[in-house]
Amino acid sequence: MTELCPVCSHAVSPDDAVCPTCGFKLLGATQAFKPLSVEGDAVLACDVAPTRASLTVVRGPKVGMVYGLGSEPITVGRAPQCTIFLNDMTVSRMHATIEPEGPCYVIRDANSFNGVWVNNDSVEARTLRPGDFIQIGTFCLQYEEN
C-alpha cells in the first residue's frame, strides 16, 4: 500500500525510512511512553517575549524552545502541519489543541495514543494556569502568562 509523505505529498512505500523525494524522516506508528516526574526547578529562563502566554519546553528534544500563545487556536503534534511540531514517536500526529477561551487557555486531548498530562494528571481538557507542566509524549512544557 502506498502512502503520501506528510511534507511533500509524494508517494512513499511502507518500507521507506525517509521520503525519497524530500528526505523527511518517516517515523511510523506512535509508541507508548511513561509519564515524567516533574520535580524541583525545571524552569529555564528565556529571552523570547510571549504574546499573551507561552509554553517553554523544559524536558525533551527541544529544551529551551518557547512557543507564544495568542488569540488563535493552535495544534500540537507530530504532523509537520501542526502549529507546535513535536517530532517524536511518543507524540501522536494530531495530539492536542490549545484554544483561548476568554482570558484563559484550554488544552484538549485530540484522541492521542499517550494522552495529555497536566501536572502529572491525565486530562481530556483542562484550563491552564501559570506554572502548569504539560506532558505530551517525551516533551514537558511549562505554561506561563504575561
GROMACS .gro file of C-alpha atoms in nm:
model
  146
    1MET     CA    1   0.000   0.000   0.000
    2THR     CA    2   0.134   0.343  -0.095
    3GLU     CA    3   0.112   0.639   0.144
    4LEU     CA    4   0.191   1.008   0.098
    5CYS     CA    5   0.477   1.198   0.258
    6PRO     CA    6   0.329   1.447   0.510
    7VAL     CA    7   0.573   1.718   0.393
    8CYS     CA    8   0.586   1.700   0.012
    9SER     CA    9   0.282   1.473  -0.060
   10HIS     CA   10   0.482   1.242  -0.287
   11ALA     CA   11   0.420   0.866  -0.274
   12VAL     CA   12   0.621   0.663  -0.022
   13SER     CA   13   0.612   0.291   0.045
   14PRO     CA   14   0.562   0.145   0.395
   15ASP     CA   15   0.925   0.017   0.377
   16ASP     CA   16   1.073   0.366   0.329
   17ALA     CA   17   1.253   0.512   0.631
   18VAL     CA   18   1.277   0.852   0.462
   19CYS     CA   19   1.084   1.018   0.180
   20PRO     CA   20   1.281   0.955  -0.143
   21THR     CA   21   1.174   1.297  -0.275
   22CYS     CA   22   1.231   1.541   0.013
   23GLY     CA   23   1.424   1.332   0.268
   24PHE     CA   24   1.168   1.372   0.551
   25LYS     CA   25   1.222   1.105   0.817
   26LEU     CA   26   0.915   0.880   0.820
   27LEU     CA   27   0.863   0.772   1.179
   28GLY     CA   28   0.587   0.512   1.161
   29ALA     CA   29   0.341   0.436   1.439
   30THR     CA   30   0.318   0.618   1.770
   31GLN     CA   31   0.499   0.447   2.059
   32ALA     CA   32   0.395   0.428   2.425
   33PHE     CA   33   0.575   0.623   2.698
   34LYS     CA   34   0.580   0.659   3.076
   35PRO     CA   35   0.494   1.000   3.229
   36LEU     CA   36   0.791   1.201   3.356
   37SER     CA   37   0.805   1.310   3.716
   38VAL     CA   38   0.836   1.688   3.733
   39GLU     CA   39   1.037   1.790   4.038
   40GLY     CA   40   1.239   2.085   4.156
   41ASP     CA   41   1.334   2.385   3.949
   42ALA     CA   42   1.277   2.257   3.596
   43VAL     CA   43   1.210   2.607   3.458
   44LEU     CA   44   1.452   2.755   3.206
   45ALA     CA   45   1.489   3.127   3.151
   46CYS     CA   46   1.410   3.250   2.801
   47ASP     CA   47   1.471   3.569   2.607
   48VAL     CA   48   1.166   3.533   2.379
   49ALA     CA   49   0.875   3.759   2.468
   50PRO     CA   50   0.545   3.569   2.469
   51THR     CA   51   0.226   3.713   2.323
   52ARG     CA   52  -0.046   3.660   2.590
   53ALA     CA   53   0.112   3.344   2.728
   54SER     CA   54   0.382   3.096   2.636
   55LEU     CA   55   0.486   2.733   2.651
   56THR     CA   56   0.853   2.658   2.721
   57VAL     CA   57   0.996   2.311   2.657
   58VAL     CA   58   1.162   2.208   2.985
   59ARG     CA   59   1.223   1.839   2.902
   60GLY     CA   60   1.259   1.655   2.575
   61PRO     CA   61   1.446   1.702   2.249
   62LYS     CA   62   1.369   2.077   2.219
   63VAL     CA   63   1.463   2.202   2.569
   64GLY     CA   64   1.454   2.582   2.585
   65MET     CA   65   1.223   2.628   2.285
   66VAL     CA   66   0.949   2.885   2.357
   67TYR     CA   67   0.611   2.892   2.180
   68GLY     CA   68   0.400   3.209   2.211
   69LEU     CA   69   0.024   3.174   2.251
   70GLY     CA   70  -0.200   3.440   2.101
   71SER     CA   71  -0.564   3.477   2.004
   72GLU     CA   72  -0.576   3.185   1.758
   73PRO     CA   73  -0.618   2.815   1.846
   74ILE     CA   74  -0.305   2.605   1.796
   75THR     CA   75  -0.244   2.239   1.724
   76VAL     CA   76   0.024   2.024   1.885
   77GLY     CA   77   0.151   1.701   1.732
   78ARG     CA   78   0.394   1.505   1.520
   79ALA     CA   79   0.238   1.614   1.190
   80PRO     CA   80   0.453   1.884   1.028
   81GLN     CA   81   0.137   2.091   0.972
   82CYS     CA   82   0.085   2.136   1.349
   83THR     CA   83   0.149   2.480   1.496
   84ILE     CA   84   0.374   2.317   1.757
   85PHE     CA   85   0.559   2.037   1.576
   86LEU     CA   86   0.698   1.777   1.820
   87ASN     CA   87   0.878   1.519   1.607
   88ASP     CA   88   0.895   1.218   1.838
   89MET     CA   89   0.738   0.871   1.824
   90THR     CA   90   0.564   0.920   2.162
   91VAL     CA   91   0.363   1.211   2.017
   92SER     CA   92   0.054   1.143   1.804
   93ARG     CA   93   0.030   1.311   1.465
   94MET     CA   94  -0.253   1.531   1.599
   95HIS     CA   95  -0.202   1.512   1.976
   96ALA     CA   96  -0.376   1.816   2.129
   97THR     CA   97  -0.523   2.160   2.072
   98ILE     CA   98  -0.479   2.473   2.282
   99GLU     CA   99  -0.751   2.734   2.246
  100PRO     CA  100  -0.803   3.074   2.403
  101GLU     CA  101  -1.130   3.096   2.597
  102GLY     CA  102  -1.177   3.447   2.733
  103PRO     CA  103  -0.866   3.537   2.933
  104CYS     CA  104  -0.766   3.168   2.969
  105TYR     CA  105  -0.625   2.891   2.750
  106VAL     CA  106  -0.771   2.540   2.743
  107ILE     CA  107  -0.572   2.234   2.633
  108ARG     CA  108  -0.770   1.943   2.486
  109ASP     CA  109  -0.655   1.593   2.403
  110ALA     CA  110  -0.723   1.514   2.035
  111ASN     CA  111  -0.775   1.139   2.097
  112SER     CA  112  -0.400   1.089   2.121
  113PHE     CA  113  -0.243   0.750   2.193
  114ASN     CA  114  -0.050   0.857   2.505
  115GLY     CA  115  -0.283   1.129   2.628
  116VAL     CA  116  -0.221   1.477   2.763
  117TRP     CA  117  -0.089   1.516   3.116
  118VAL     CA  118  -0.108   1.837   3.319
  119ASN     CA  119   0.086   1.834   3.646
  120ASN     CA  120   0.107   1.453   3.627
  121ASP     CA  121  -0.272   1.411   3.583
  122SER     CA  122  -0.412   1.263   3.262
  123VAL     CA  123  -0.670   1.508   3.123
  124GLU     CA  124  -0.919   1.528   2.837
  125ALA     CA  125  -0.944   1.906   2.875
  126ARG     CA  126  -0.800   2.149   3.129
  127THR     CA  127  -0.787   2.525   3.175
  128LEU     CA  128  -0.418   2.611   3.202
  129ARG     CA  129  -0.279   2.806   3.499
  130PRO     CA  130   0.061   2.975   3.529
  131GLY     CA  131   0.329   2.724   3.623
  132ASP     CA  132   0.139   2.420   3.489
  133PHE     CA  133   0.357   2.144   3.345
  134ILE     CA  134   0.213   1.982   3.032
  135GLN     CA  135   0.347   1.647   2.918
  136ILE     CA  136   0.295   1.541   2.558
  137GLY     CA  137   0.491   1.227   2.483
  138THR     CA  138   0.850   1.273   2.599
  139PHE     CA  139   0.810   1.653   2.589
  140CYS     CA  140   0.734   1.852   2.902
  141LEU     CA  141   0.628   2.213   2.853
  142GLN     CA  142   0.564   2.479   3.115
  143TYR     CA  143   0.277   2.724   3.072
  144GLU     CA  144   0.329   3.089   3.174
  145GLU     CA  145   0.126   3.408   3.125
  146ASN     CA  146   0.247   3.765   3.065
   0.00000   0.00000   0.00000
